[in-house]
Coordinates of C-alpha atoms and ligand atoms in Angstrom, one line a residue:
M1 CA 4.9 23.4 6.4
K2 CA 4.2 24.2 2.7
R3 CA 6.8 23.1 -0.1
Q4 CA 8.5 26.3 -0.4
E5 CA 8.9 26.8 3.4
I6 CA 10.3 23.6 3.8
L7 CA 13.0 24.6 1.2
D8 CA 13.4 28.2 2.4
G9 CA 13.8 26.9 6.2
L10 CA 16.8 24.0 4.7
R11 CA 18.2 26.6 2.6
Q12 CA 18.5 28.7 6.2
S13 CA 19.6 25.8 8.3
P14 CA 20.8 22.9 6.5
K15 CA 21.5 20.1 9.4
V16 CA 18.9 17.7 10.2
D17 CA 19.2 14.6 12.0
V18 CA 18.2 12.5 9.9
C19 CA 17.2 12.1 5.9
V20 CA 14.9 9.5 5.1
V21 CA 14.9 9.0 1.4
G22 CA 12.2 6.9 -0.3
G23 CA 7.9 7.5 1.0
G24 CA 6.9 4.1 0.6
I25 CA 5.1 2.7 4.1
N26 CA 8.2 2.1 5.5
G27 CA 10.0 5.4 5.0
I28 CA 7.3 7.0 6.4
S29 CA 7.1 4.6 9.0
V30 CA 10.6 5.1 10.1
F31 CA 9.8 9.1 9.3
R32 CA 7.2 9.0 12.1
E33 CA 8.8 7.0 14.8
L34 CA 11.6 9.5 15.0
A35 CA 9.6 12.8 14.6
L36 CA 8.2 11.4 17.4
Q37 CA 11.2 11.0 19.3
G38 CA 11.7 14.6 18.6
L39 CA 14.3 14.3 16.1
N40 CA 14.3 17.0 13.2
V41 CA 14.0 14.6 10.2
L42 CA 13.3 15.0 6.6
L43 CA 11.7 12.7 4.5
I44 CA 12.7 12.9 0.4
E45 CA 10.4 10.8 -2.3
K46 CA 10.9 10.7 -5.5
H47 CA 7.7 10.3 -7.0
D48 CA 4.7 10.3 -4.8
Y49 CA 4.2 9.1 -1.5
C50 CA 3.2 5.4 -1.4
S51 CA 3.3 5.1 -5.1
G52 CA 5.8 2.7 -5.3
A53 CA 5.5 -1.4 -3.9
S54 CA 2.9 0.5 -1.2
S55 CA 0.3 1.1 -3.6
A56 CA 1.0 -2.6 -5.4
L57 CA -0.1 -4.9 -2.9
S58 CA -2.3 -7.5 -2.3
R59 CA -4.2 -5.4 0.4
M60 CA -3.9 -8.4 2.7
V61 CA -2.7 -7.4 6.6
H62 CA -1.0 -10.7 7.3
G63 CA 0.8 -13.4 8.9
G64 CA 1.7 -15.0 6.2
L65 CA 0.5 -18.5 5.5
R66 CA 2.7 -19.2 3.1
Y67 CA 5.7 -18.1 5.0
L68 CA 5.5 -21.1 7.3
E69 CA 6.6 -23.9 4.7
N70 CA 10.1 -21.4 4.3
G71 CA 9.8 -21.6 8.2
E72 CA 9.9 -18.0 8.8
F73 CA 8.3 -18.4 11.7
K74 CA 9.4 -15.1 13.9
L75 CA 7.9 -13.4 11.0
V76 CA 5.0 -14.9 10.9
Q77 CA 4.3 -14.2 14.6
E78 CA 5.5 -10.3 14.3
S79 CA 3.3 -9.9 11.6
L80 CA 0.7 -11.5 13.3
V81 CA 1.3 -9.5 16.3
E82 CA 1.3 -6.2 13.9
R83 CA -2.0 -7.6 11.7
D84 CA -3.5 -7.4 15.3
R85 CA -2.2 -3.8 16.2
L86 CA -3.3 -2.4 12.9
L87 CA -6.8 -3.9 13.5
R88 CA -7.0 -1.3 16.4
N89 CA -4.6 1.4 15.4
A90 CA -6.3 1.4 12.5
P91 CA -9.7 0.5 12.5
H92 CA -11.0 2.9 9.8
Y93 CA -8.9 1.2 6.9
V94 CA -8.4 -2.4 8.3
A95 CA -10.7 -4.8 8.8
P96 CA -10.9 -8.7 9.4
L97 CA -11.4 -10.9 6.5
P98 CA -12.8 -14.7 6.0
T99 CA -10.4 -16.4 4.4
T100 CA -11.2 -19.2 2.5
V101 CA -8.7 -22.1 1.0
P102 CA -9.9 -24.6 -1.6
V103 CA -8.0 -27.9 -1.0
F104 CA -8.0 -30.5 -4.6
D105 CA -5.5 -33.2 -2.7
I106 CA -5.6 -34.8 0.6
F107 CA -1.6 -35.7 1.4
S108 CA 0.1 -33.6 -1.0
G109 CA 2.5 -31.1 0.3
L110 CA 3.1 -32.6 3.3
G111 CA 6.4 -33.9 3.0
N112 CA 7.5 -30.6 0.9
G113 CA 7.9 -28.3 4.1
I114 CA 10.4 -31.0 6.2
V115 CA 12.1 -31.8 2.4
R116 CA 12.6 -28.1 1.9
F117 CA 13.7 -27.5 5.4
L118 CA 16.7 -30.3 4.7
G119 CA 16.9 -28.1 1.7
L120 CA 16.5 -31.1 -0.7
S121 CA 13.7 -29.7 -2.7
R122 CA 13.0 -25.9 -3.7
R123 CA 10.2 -26.9 -6.4
P124 CA 6.8 -25.1 -5.1
S125 CA 4.0 -28.1 -5.2
R126 CA 0.3 -28.4 -4.1
R127 CA -0.4 -28.4 -0.6
G128 CA -2.9 -30.8 0.2
A129 CA -5.6 -30.7 3.4
V130 CA -3.0 -32.2 5.9
A131 CA -0.2 -29.7 5.1
I132 CA -3.0 -27.1 4.8
K133 CA -4.2 -28.2 8.6
A134 CA -0.7 -28.3 9.9
G135 CA -0.3 -24.9 8.6
L136 CA -3.3 -23.8 10.0
S137 CA -2.7 -24.9 13.3
I138 CA 0.5 -23.1 14.0
Y139 CA -1.4 -20.1 12.8
D140 CA -3.9 -20.4 15.5
F141 CA -1.2 -21.4 17.9
L142 CA 0.7 -18.5 17.1
M143 CA -2.6 -16.5 17.9
R144 CA -3.3 -18.2 20.9
K145 CA -2.8 -15.4 23.5
R146 CA -4.6 -13.1 21.8
A147 CA -7.7 -14.9 20.2
L148 CA -8.8 -11.8 18.5
M149 CA -10.7 -13.6 15.5
P150 CA -11.9 -17.1 15.1
R151 CA -9.8 -20.3 14.8
H152 CA -9.6 -22.3 11.3
Q153 CA -12.1 -24.3 10.2
F154 CA -12.5 -27.2 8.0
R155 CA -15.8 -28.0 5.7
G156 CA -16.3 -30.8 3.8
R157 CA -17.1 -30.9 -0.3
R158 CA -20.3 -31.1 -0.7
T159 CA -21.0 -27.9 2.6
T160 CA -17.8 -25.9 0.5
L161 CA -20.0 -26.4 -2.7
A162 CA -23.2 -25.5 -0.8
K163 CA -21.6 -22.2 0.2
W164 CA -19.3 -21.6 -3.1
P165 CA -21.3 -23.2 -5.9
A166 CA -19.3 -21.8 -8.4
L167 CA -15.9 -23.2 -7.0
N168 CA -14.0 -26.1 -9.3
P169 CA -16.1 -28.9 -8.3
D170 CA -12.7 -31.5 -8.4
I171 CA -12.2 -29.8 -4.6
K172 CA -12.4 -32.3 -2.2
S173 CA -12.5 -29.9 1.0
S174 CA -11.7 -26.0 1.8
A175 CA -10.5 -24.3 5.0
T176 CA -11.6 -21.1 6.1
Y177 CA -9.6 -18.8 8.6
F178 CA -9.4 -15.0 9.6
D179 CA -6.7 -12.8 8.5
A180 CA -7.1 -8.8 7.5
W181 CA -7.4 -6.0 4.7
V182 CA -6.6 -2.8 4.5
S183 CA -9.1 -0.7 1.7
H184 CA -6.8 2.3 1.5
P185 CA -3.3 1.6 1.9
E186 CA -1.6 4.7 -0.1
R187 CA -4.0 6.8 2.6
L188 CA -3.0 5.1 5.3
G189 CA 0.5 6.2 4.3
I190 CA -0.1 10.2 4.0
E191 CA -1.8 9.9 6.8
L192 CA 0.6 8.5 8.6
L193 CA 2.9 10.8 7.5
Q194 CA 0.9 13.3 8.4
D195 CA 1.1 11.7 12.4
G196 CA 4.6 12.0 11.4
L197 CA 4.4 16.0 11.0
L198 CA 2.3 16.8 13.6
A199 CA 4.1 14.9 15.7
K200 CA 7.7 17.6 16.1
F201 CA 7.9 21.3 14.6
G202 CA 10.3 21.2 12.1
A203 CA 9.5 17.3 10.6
M204 CA 9.7 17.6 6.8
A205 CA 8.7 15.8 4.3
L206 CA 8.9 16.7 0.5
N207 CA 7.7 14.5 -2.4
Y208 CA 8.8 15.1 -5.8
A209 CA 12.3 15.2 -4.6
E210 CA 15.7 13.8 -4.5
L211 CA 18.6 13.6 -2.7
R212 CA 22.1 13.5 -4.4
R213 CA 25.6 13.6 -3.4
T214 CA 27.5 16.2 -5.1
E215 CA 31.0 15.7 -6.9
D216 CA 32.5 17.6 -3.7
G217 CA 31.1 15.5 -0.9
Q218 CA 27.8 17.5 0.0
Y219 CA 24.4 16.6 -0.4
R220 CA 21.6 18.3 -1.7
V221 CA 18.1 18.2 -2.6
E222 CA 16.7 18.4 -5.7
D223 CA 13.1 19.7 -5.9
Q224 CA 11.8 18.8 -9.5
I225 CA 9.0 20.9 -9.0
G226 CA 10.3 24.2 -8.7
G227 CA 13.5 23.3 -10.0
A228 CA 15.5 24.0 -6.8
F229 CA 19.0 22.8 -5.4
V230 CA 18.7 23.1 -1.9
A231 CA 22.3 21.7 0.5
V232 CA 20.9 19.4 3.5
E233 CA 23.3 18.4 5.8
P234 CA 22.3 15.0 7.9
A235 CA 23.8 13.0 10.2
L236 CA 22.3 10.2 9.4
I237 CA 20.5 9.0 6.3
I238 CA 18.4 6.5 5.9
N239 CA 17.6 4.4 2.3
A240 CA 14.0 3.4 2.6
T241 CA 13.5 3.3 -1.1
G242 CA 12.5 -0.8 -1.3
G243 CA 13.3 -2.2 -4.8
W244 CA 15.1 1.2 -5.6
I245 CA 17.7 0.6 -2.8
D246 CA 20.7 -0.3 -4.9
L247 CA 19.6 2.1 -7.5
A248 CA 19.5 5.1 -4.6
N249 CA 22.8 4.3 -3.0
Q250 CA 23.9 5.4 -6.7
T251 CA 23.0 8.8 -6.1
L252 CA 24.4 8.9 -2.4
F253 CA 27.6 7.1 -2.6
S254 CA 30.6 8.1 -5.1
P255 CA 31.4 5.8 -8.0
E256 CA 34.4 4.4 -6.1
A257 CA 32.3 3.6 -3.1
R258 CA 29.1 2.1 -4.6
P259 CA 28.2 -1.2 -2.1
S260 CA 27.5 -4.3 -3.1
P261 CA 24.0 -5.1 -4.0
L262 CA 21.6 -5.3 -1.3
M263 CA 18.2 -6.1 -3.3
G264 CA 16.3 -8.7 -5.7
G265 CA 13.2 -7.5 -6.1
T266 CA 10.0 -9.5 -8.0
K267 CA 7.1 -8.2 -9.5
G268 CA 3.6 -8.7 -8.7
S269 CA 0.6 -7.8 -10.8
H270 CA -3.2 -7.5 -9.9
L271 CA -6.1 -6.8 -12.0
I272 CA -9.8 -5.1 -10.9
I273 CA -12.9 -6.9 -12.3
D274 CA -16.2 -6.1 -12.6
N275 CA -18.7 -8.9 -12.5
A276 CA -20.9 -9.2 -10.6
D277 CA -21.1 -12.8 -10.5
L278 CA -17.8 -13.1 -10.0
R279 CA -17.9 -10.9 -6.9
D280 CA -21.5 -12.7 -5.8
A281 CA -19.7 -16.2 -5.9
L282 CA -16.9 -15.3 -3.1
A283 CA -19.6 -15.0 -0.5
D284 CA -17.3 -12.1 1.1
H285 CA -14.7 -14.1 1.7
M286 CA -11.2 -14.4 0.5
I287 CA -10.2 -17.6 -1.9
Y288 CA -6.5 -18.0 -1.2
Y289 CA -6.0 -20.7 -3.8
E290 CA -3.1 -22.4 -6.0
N291 CA -3.2 -22.5 -9.0
E292 CA -2.2 -25.4 -11.0
D293 CA 1.2 -24.8 -11.0
G294 CA 1.4 -24.9 -7.2
R295 CA 1.9 -20.6 -7.1
I296 CA -0.8 -19.2 -4.7
C297 CA -3.7 -16.5 -5.9
I298 CA -5.7 -14.9 -4.0
L299 CA -9.3 -12.9 -5.1
F300 CA -11.4 -11.1 -3.0
P301 CA -14.2 -8.9 -2.8
Y302 CA -12.6 -5.0 -2.9
L303 CA -15.0 -1.7 -2.9
G304 CA -17.5 -3.3 -5.0
K305 CA -15.1 -4.7 -7.5
V306 CA -12.9 -8.5 -7.5
L307 CA -9.1 -7.9 -6.5
V308 CA -7.3 -11.0 -8.0
G309 CA -3.4 -11.2 -8.2
S310 CA -1.0 -12.1 -8.4
T311 CA 2.5 -12.9 -10.3
D312 CA 6.1 -13.5 -9.1
I313 CA 8.8 -12.4 -11.8
R314 CA 12.4 -11.1 -11.1
V315 CA 13.0 -7.5 -12.4
D316 CA 16.0 -5.4 -12.1
D317 CA 14.4 -1.6 -12.4
P318 CA 11.4 -1.0 -10.7
E319 CA 11.0 2.2 -12.3
T320 CA 8.7 0.9 -15.2
V321 CA 7.0 -2.3 -14.4
R322 CA 3.5 -2.8 -15.4
C323 CA 0.9 -5.5 -15.9
E324 CA 2.1 -7.5 -19.0
A325 CA 0.0 -9.4 -21.2
D326 CA 1.0 -12.7 -20.1
E327 CA 0.3 -11.4 -16.6
R328 CA -2.9 -11.0 -17.3
D329 CA -3.5 -14.0 -19.3
Y330 CA -1.6 -15.8 -16.5
I331 CA -4.3 -13.9 -13.4
L332 CA -7.3 -15.2 -15.9
Q333 CA -6.1 -18.8 -16.1
S334 CA -6.0 -18.8 -12.5
L335 CA -9.0 -17.4 -12.1
A336 CA -10.7 -19.9 -15.1
F337 CA -9.3 -22.6 -12.9
V338 CA -10.4 -21.9 -9.6
L339 CA -14.2 -20.6 -10.5
P340 CA -14.4 -22.4 -14.0
G341 CA -18.0 -21.3 -14.8
I342 CA -18.1 -17.6 -14.6
P343 CA -16.6 -15.7 -17.7
I344 CA -14.4 -12.6 -17.7
R345 CA -14.3 -10.1 -20.2
P346 CA -12.0 -7.9 -21.2
E347 CA -13.9 -5.0 -20.5
Q348 CA -14.4 -5.7 -17.1
I349 CA -10.8 -5.5 -16.2
V350 CA -11.6 -1.9 -15.2
F351 CA -8.1 -1.1 -13.5
Q352 CA -4.9 -3.2 -13.0
F353 CA -1.9 -2.7 -11.1
S354 CA 1.9 -3.6 -10.3
G355 CA 4.6 -3.1 -8.2
V356 CA 8.4 -5.0 -6.8
R357 CA 8.6 -6.9 -3.9
P358 CA 11.3 -5.5 -2.1
L359 CA 13.5 -9.0 -1.2
P360 CA 17.0 -9.3 -0.2
A361 CA 19.5 -10.1 -2.7
S362 CA 19.2 -14.1 -3.5
T363 CA 19.9 -16.3 -5.9
D364 CA 17.1 -19.0 -5.2
S365 CA 15.8 -20.0 -8.7
F366 CA 12.1 -19.9 -7.0
T367 CA 10.8 -16.8 -6.2
G368 CA 8.1 -17.8 -3.6
R369 CA 11.1 -19.0 -1.4
I370 CA 13.0 -15.8 -1.0
P371 CA 12.8 -15.0 2.5
R372 CA 10.1 -12.1 3.5
D373 CA 11.5 -10.9 6.3
H374 CA 13.4 -7.4 7.2
F375 CA 16.6 -6.1 8.5
C376 CA 18.9 -3.0 8.5
T377 CA 22.8 -2.8 7.4
V378 CA 24.6 0.3 8.2
L379 CA 26.6 1.6 5.3
E380 CA 29.7 3.9 6.5
P381 CA 30.9 5.6 3.2
S382 CA 34.8 5.1 2.8
E383 CA 34.8 8.8 1.5
G384 CA 33.2 10.5 4.9
G385 CA 30.2 11.8 5.4
P386 CA 27.0 10.3 7.1
P387 CA 26.0 6.8 7.5
V388 CA 23.8 5.2 5.2
L389 CA 21.3 2.9 7.2
C390 CA 19.5 0.3 5.0
M391 CA 16.0 -0.8 5.4
I392 CA 16.0 -4.1 3.3
G393 CA 13.0 -6.4 3.1
G394 CA 9.8 -6.2 4.4
K395 CA 5.6 -6.5 4.4
W396 CA 3.5 -4.1 4.8
T397 CA 1.8 -5.7 7.7
T398 CA 4.8 -5.3 8.9
F399 CA 6.0 -1.7 8.1
R400 CA 5.7 -0.5 12.3
S401 CA 7.9 -3.1 13.7
F402 CA 10.2 -2.0 10.9
G403 CA 10.3 1.8 10.8
E404 CA 10.6 1.1 15.1
L405 CA 13.5 -0.8 14.3
A406 CA 15.2 1.5 11.9
A407 CA 15.0 3.7 13.8
D408 CA 16.0 2.5 17.1
M409 CA 19.3 1.9 15.3
A410 CA 19.1 5.6 14.2
L411 CA 19.0 6.7 17.6
E412 CA 21.4 4.5 19.0
R413 CA 24.1 5.8 16.2
L414 CA 23.0 9.3 17.2
G415 CA 22.8 9.0 20.7
R416 CA 19.2 9.8 21.6
R417 CA 16.9 7.9 23.7
R418 CA 13.6 6.5 22.8
R419 CA 10.4 8.9 24.7
I420 CA 7.3 7.3 22.7
A421 CA 6.5 3.6 21.5
T422 CA 4.2 3.6 18.6
T423 CA 2.6 -0.1 19.3
D424 CA -0.5 1.4 20.6
R425 CA -0.8 4.4 18.5
P426 CA -3.4 5.2 16.4
I427 CA -3.1 6.3 13.1
G428 CA -4.7 9.0 11.4
G429 CA -8.7 8.6 11.3
G430 CA -8.5 6.0 13.2
R431 CA -7.7 7.9 16.2
A432 CA -11.0 8.9 19.2
F433 CA -12.3 6.0 16.7
P434 CA -15.9 5.7 18.4
A435 CA -17.4 2.6 19.9
N436 CA -20.7 3.4 18.7
A437 CA -20.5 4.7 15.4
P438 CA -24.1 6.0 14.6
A439 CA -23.7 8.0 17.7
W440 CA -20.8 10.0 16.4
L441 CA -22.0 10.1 12.9
T442 CA -25.5 11.5 14.3
Q443 CA -23.4 14.2 16.3
M444 CA -20.8 15.4 14.3
A445 CA -23.6 15.5 11.6
A446 CA -25.8 18.0 13.2
S447 CA -22.6 19.8 14.7
K448 CA -21.4 20.4 11.0
G449 CA -24.7 20.8 9.3
L450 CA -24.3 18.1 7.0
S451 CA -26.8 15.5 6.5
G452 CA -26.6 11.8 7.9
G453 CA -25.3 10.3 5.0
R454 CA -22.9 12.7 3.6
M455 CA -21.4 12.3 7.0
A456 CA -21.1 8.3 6.7
E457 CA -19.9 8.7 3.3
L458 CA -16.8 10.8 4.7
F459 CA -16.4 8.9 7.9
A460 CA -16.4 5.6 5.8
R461 CA -13.8 7.4 3.3
Y462 CA -11.4 9.4 6.7
G463 CA -12.8 7.5 9.8
T464 CA -12.4 10.1 12.4
D465 CA -10.4 12.6 9.8
A466 CA -13.9 13.3 8.3
E467 CA -14.7 15.6 11.1
A468 CA -11.7 17.9 10.2
I469 CA -13.4 17.6 6.2
A470 CA -16.9 18.1 7.1
G471 CA -15.8 21.0 8.9
F472 CA -14.2 22.3 5.9
T473 CA -16.4 21.4 3.4
A474 CA -19.5 22.8 5.2
A475 CA -17.6 26.4 5.7
G476 CA -18.1 27.3 1.9
P477 CA -20.2 26.8 -0.8
D478 CA -19.8 22.8 -2.0
A479 CA -21.2 22.0 -5.3
A480 CA -21.4 18.1 -6.5
L481 CA -18.8 16.4 -9.3
P482 CA -19.7 14.1 -12.2
H483 CA -18.8 11.4 -9.9
A484 CA -21.9 11.3 -7.1
G485 CA -20.0 10.9 -3.5
Y486 CA -17.1 13.1 -3.7
S487 CA -17.7 17.1 -3.5
M488 CA -16.0 20.0 -4.5
R489 CA -14.6 21.2 -1.0
E490 CA -13.8 17.7 -0.6
L491 CA -11.2 17.2 -3.0
Q492 CA -9.8 20.8 -2.4
F493 CA -9.2 20.0 1.1
L494 CA -6.8 16.7 0.1
I495 CA -5.2 19.0 -2.5
R496 CA -4.4 21.7 0.1
E497 CA -3.8 19.6 2.9
E498 CA -2.4 16.2 1.7
A499 CA 0.9 17.7 -0.6
V500 CA -1.0 17.0 -4.0
E501 CA 1.3 17.5 -7.0
H502 CA 0.0 16.3 -10.1
L503 CA -3.3 15.0 -10.8
D504 CA -2.1 11.4 -10.3
D505 CA -1.6 11.7 -6.7
L506 CA -5.5 12.9 -6.3
L507 CA -7.3 10.6 -8.4
L508 CA -5.0 7.5 -7.8
R509 CA -3.8 7.8 -4.2
R510 CA -5.8 10.8 -2.2
T511 CA -9.1 9.0 -3.0
T512 CA -9.9 5.2 -4.5
L513 CA -11.4 6.9 -8.0
A514 CA -9.2 5.4 -10.0
V515 CA -8.8 1.9 -8.4
S516 CA -12.5 1.5 -7.4
G517 CA -12.9 1.7 -11.7
E518 CA -15.3 4.2 -10.9
L519 CA -13.2 7.2 -12.7
T520 CA -15.3 8.9 -15.4
L521 CA -13.6 11.3 -18.0
D522 CA -15.9 14.2 -16.8
M523 CA -14.9 13.4 -13.2
M524 CA -10.7 13.3 -14.3
D525 CA -11.6 16.6 -16.1
A526 CA -13.4 18.3 -13.0
A527 CA -11.0 17.2 -10.7
L528 CA -7.8 18.7 -12.8
D529 CA -9.8 22.1 -13.2
L530 CA -9.8 22.3 -9.4
L531 CA -6.3 21.0 -9.4
A532 CA -5.4 23.9 -12.2
Q533 CA -7.4 26.6 -10.4
E534 CA -5.8 25.4 -6.6
K535 CA -2.2 25.4 -8.2
H536 CA -3.0 28.7 -10.4
W537 CA -1.6 26.2 -13.6
T538 CA -1.9 27.8 -17.3
L539 CA -3.6 26.6 -20.0
A540 CA -0.8 24.6 -21.0
H541 CA 0.3 23.6 -18.1
R542 CA -3.1 22.2 -17.6
A543 CA -3.1 20.1 -21.1
S544 CA 0.3 18.8 -20.0
E545 CA -0.9 17.2 -16.5
R546 CA -3.7 15.9 -18.9
D547 CA -1.8 14.1 -21.0
R548 CA 1.0 12.8 -17.8
F549 CA -2.0 11.2 -16.5
L550 CA -3.8 9.9 -19.5
T551 CA -0.6 8.3 -20.4
L552 CA 0.2 6.8 -16.6
L553 CA -3.0 5.5 -16.4
T554 CA -3.3 3.8 -20.0
E555 CA 0.7 2.6 -19.9
R556 CA 0.3 1.8 -15.7
H557 CA -3.2 0.6 -15.4
G558 CA -4.6 -0.4 -18.6
V559 CA -7.1 2.0 -18.8
D560 CA -7.4 4.6 -21.7
E561 CA -9.4 7.9 -22.5
N562 CA -12.0 5.7 -24.5
M563 CA -12.6 3.3 -21.6
L564 CA -13.1 6.4 -19.3
S565 CA -15.6 8.0 -21.9
A566 CA -17.7 5.4 -22.1
R567 CA -18.1 5.3 -18.2
N568 CA -19.3 8.8 -18.4
E569 CA -23.0 9.0 -17.1
P570 CA -25.3 12.0 -17.1
R571 CA -24.5 14.7 -14.6
S572 CA -25.5 13.4 -11.1
T573 CA -26.6 15.4 -8.4
E574 CA -26.5 12.6 -6.1
C575 CA -24.2 13.6 -3.9
D576 CA -25.5 15.7 -0.8
T577 CA -23.1 18.8 -0.6
T578 CA -25.5 21.0 0.9
A579 CA -25.6 22.4 4.1
K580 CA -28.9 21.1 6.4
S581 CA -30.6 24.8 6.9
G582 CA -29.3 25.9 10.2
Ligands
FAD601 C1 2.9 -7.3 -5.8 C2 2.6 -7.6 -4.5 C3 2.0 -7.5 -3.3 C4 2.0 -7.4 -2.2 N1 1.0 -8.2 -1.0 C5 1.2 -7.8 -0.3 C6 0.1 -7.7 1.3 O1 -0.7 -8.3 0.8 N2 0.5 -7.5 2.1 C7 1.9 -7.0 2.4 O2 1.8 -6.8 3.6 N3 2.8 -6.6 1.8 C8 2.3 -7.2 0.7 N4 3.4 -6.4 -0.5 C9 4.8 -6.0 0.5 C10 4.5 -4.2 0.5 O3 3.6 -4.0 -0.5 C11 5.9 -4.2 0.5 O4 6.9 -4.9 1.0 C12 5.9 -2.4 0.8 O5 4.9 -2.0 0.4 C13 7.1 -1.9 0.9 O6 7.6 -0.4 1.3 P1 8.4 0.3 0.9 O7 8.3 1.8 1.7 O8 9.6 -0.3 1.7 O9 8.8 0.6 -0.9 P2 7.8 1.3 -1.8 O10 6.8 1.7 -1.4 O11 8.4 0.6 -3.0 O12 8.7 2.8 -1.5 C14 10.0 3.1 -2.1 C15 9.5 4.6 -2.5 O13 10.9 5.1 -2.2 C16 10.9 5.9 -3.6 N5 12.3 6.4 -3.9 C17 13.2 5.1 -4.8 N6 14.1 5.6 -5.2 C18 14.3 7.0 -4.7 C19 15.6 8.3 -4.5 N7 16.3 7.8 -5.3 N8 15.0 9.3 -4.1 C20 13.8 8.8 -3.1 N9 13.0 8.7 -3.0 C21 13.1 7.4 -3.9 C22 9.9 5.6 -4.9 O14 9.8 6.1 -5.1 C23 8.7 4.8 -3.5 O15 7.8 5.9 -3.2 C24 3.2 -7.1 -1.6 C25 4.4 -6.3 -2.8 C26 3.8 -6.7 -4.1 C27 4.8 -6.2 -4.8

């Protein structure tokens, strides 16, 4: 259903079973769960889908080795199960990641876990080989029944430096274990959303919209694109706004009935670095290392560049977070500590991003010790009206189980039954994933009339959804764009089918153009032209979109117009958009 149809439909029939507020990965997850059970469910997202924390993660799909220190065994076990499910259900975006921990001490950190369990000390400190060995042994134990990936392995100093010669020579040893990573988290979110929309006729979702309680105790959807206000009557509201949960409650309750704060988020930032020496030094591993202050940082090859992060700083308002200069310095300093011989020049930082971890309210002075688990609480408005189920905490890795938990609570409240489980349900382009990819590609390329190379490119980007995109691109005259690899009809498909309302939706989230540092000024303008054409924008509207995007890119991602312009290259014709003869 298109935007206008949704708003018209609500005008005619404002009653919905559930209104989910917040379209990050957790809101989308519970939306899909409920749509699959046959409920009339409406999702309302204030900005774009997966534009909050769900675009700012370290891209690890993991059990969370570090959480063992806090005694969060149940969370680690659940996360490992969900990680393995994602490897099966979303193989187009989630893949195993060998992870190596450089070890600088033998015994330090050993007593820490015990001391912390006793509540005697909460200060983070260095972890030595024995503490790391203990953690990894528990990790292996928790995975023993599935054993999808190899067990951990220790290397001595000499063999470690032989494999990673650029590592800080002060290391004593290293440990390698397996976790996983997600290449396109925002795309996985949009595909999950579409799975929900397809599951039930009448399931609806709007980005750039808000739900508000009016003075007379009713609720209305406020559409930021067309400016419409439409009344809606949900039997239950789910507040899935992550780091915004308390701010969102202010719009869902009257001032007299506002609940006490539930959330205490921390900000984390990452840099994307374009430095071939750095990328090569990683030997295709994630380096999961402690900075000198005992904070865990990560470093891994990402879309041809290197992702490095992150920080952990308390914040109150997630709306305006950005990577500040001191965070950038901290991350670069940590990099200089672990890989001292590889200088990073400022212009090699091709993108940066920041987001707020939705952590439960806590008074703990060390942010790393705040629990990472998730739970739900139901608030009953004293002034009447639908109950508000709040989703608190949660990691990206556990979005399915968190959505399932919230959905089961909602179903119970509404007296409905679960019909379909999502445990083994493939997501988006992970559906019907071929065991023999080369054969699938050959057959698909032939049937769509595209070259094998182009088909492989679409498959790498969209999994088996590449079939629909290839069908669309081959069905009309296509043209190359300044970025070799994307074609005009491919972007048109995304604009038409994936709720693109602004240029940033397309360049930051539906594609990886910006995050991979590959966006040029020419490509930005070409994409803007296409979007303006599809949306019938006036020249003035086009110009204001351009300003909006460049401001966002500069302020939030550290990339300005001059940097984009410097990346411009002579127009390339490498993208093979032509249909093969016949
Ligand atoms: C720096 C960092 C690193 C991380 N690394 C990892 C990792 O490697 N692995 C992992 O598993 N997890 C990681 N996480 C955690 C993970 O990213 C989050 O737990 C997860 O993305 C939270 O999703 P969410 O849907 O709850 O919140 P969000 O993605 O923030 O979504 C909330 C949404 O609500 C919307 N919203 C807010 N107010 C309103 C309103 N009034 N009306 C409508 N919509 C509203 C926002 O626009 C936003 O889109 C990391 C988080 C951070 C910040």
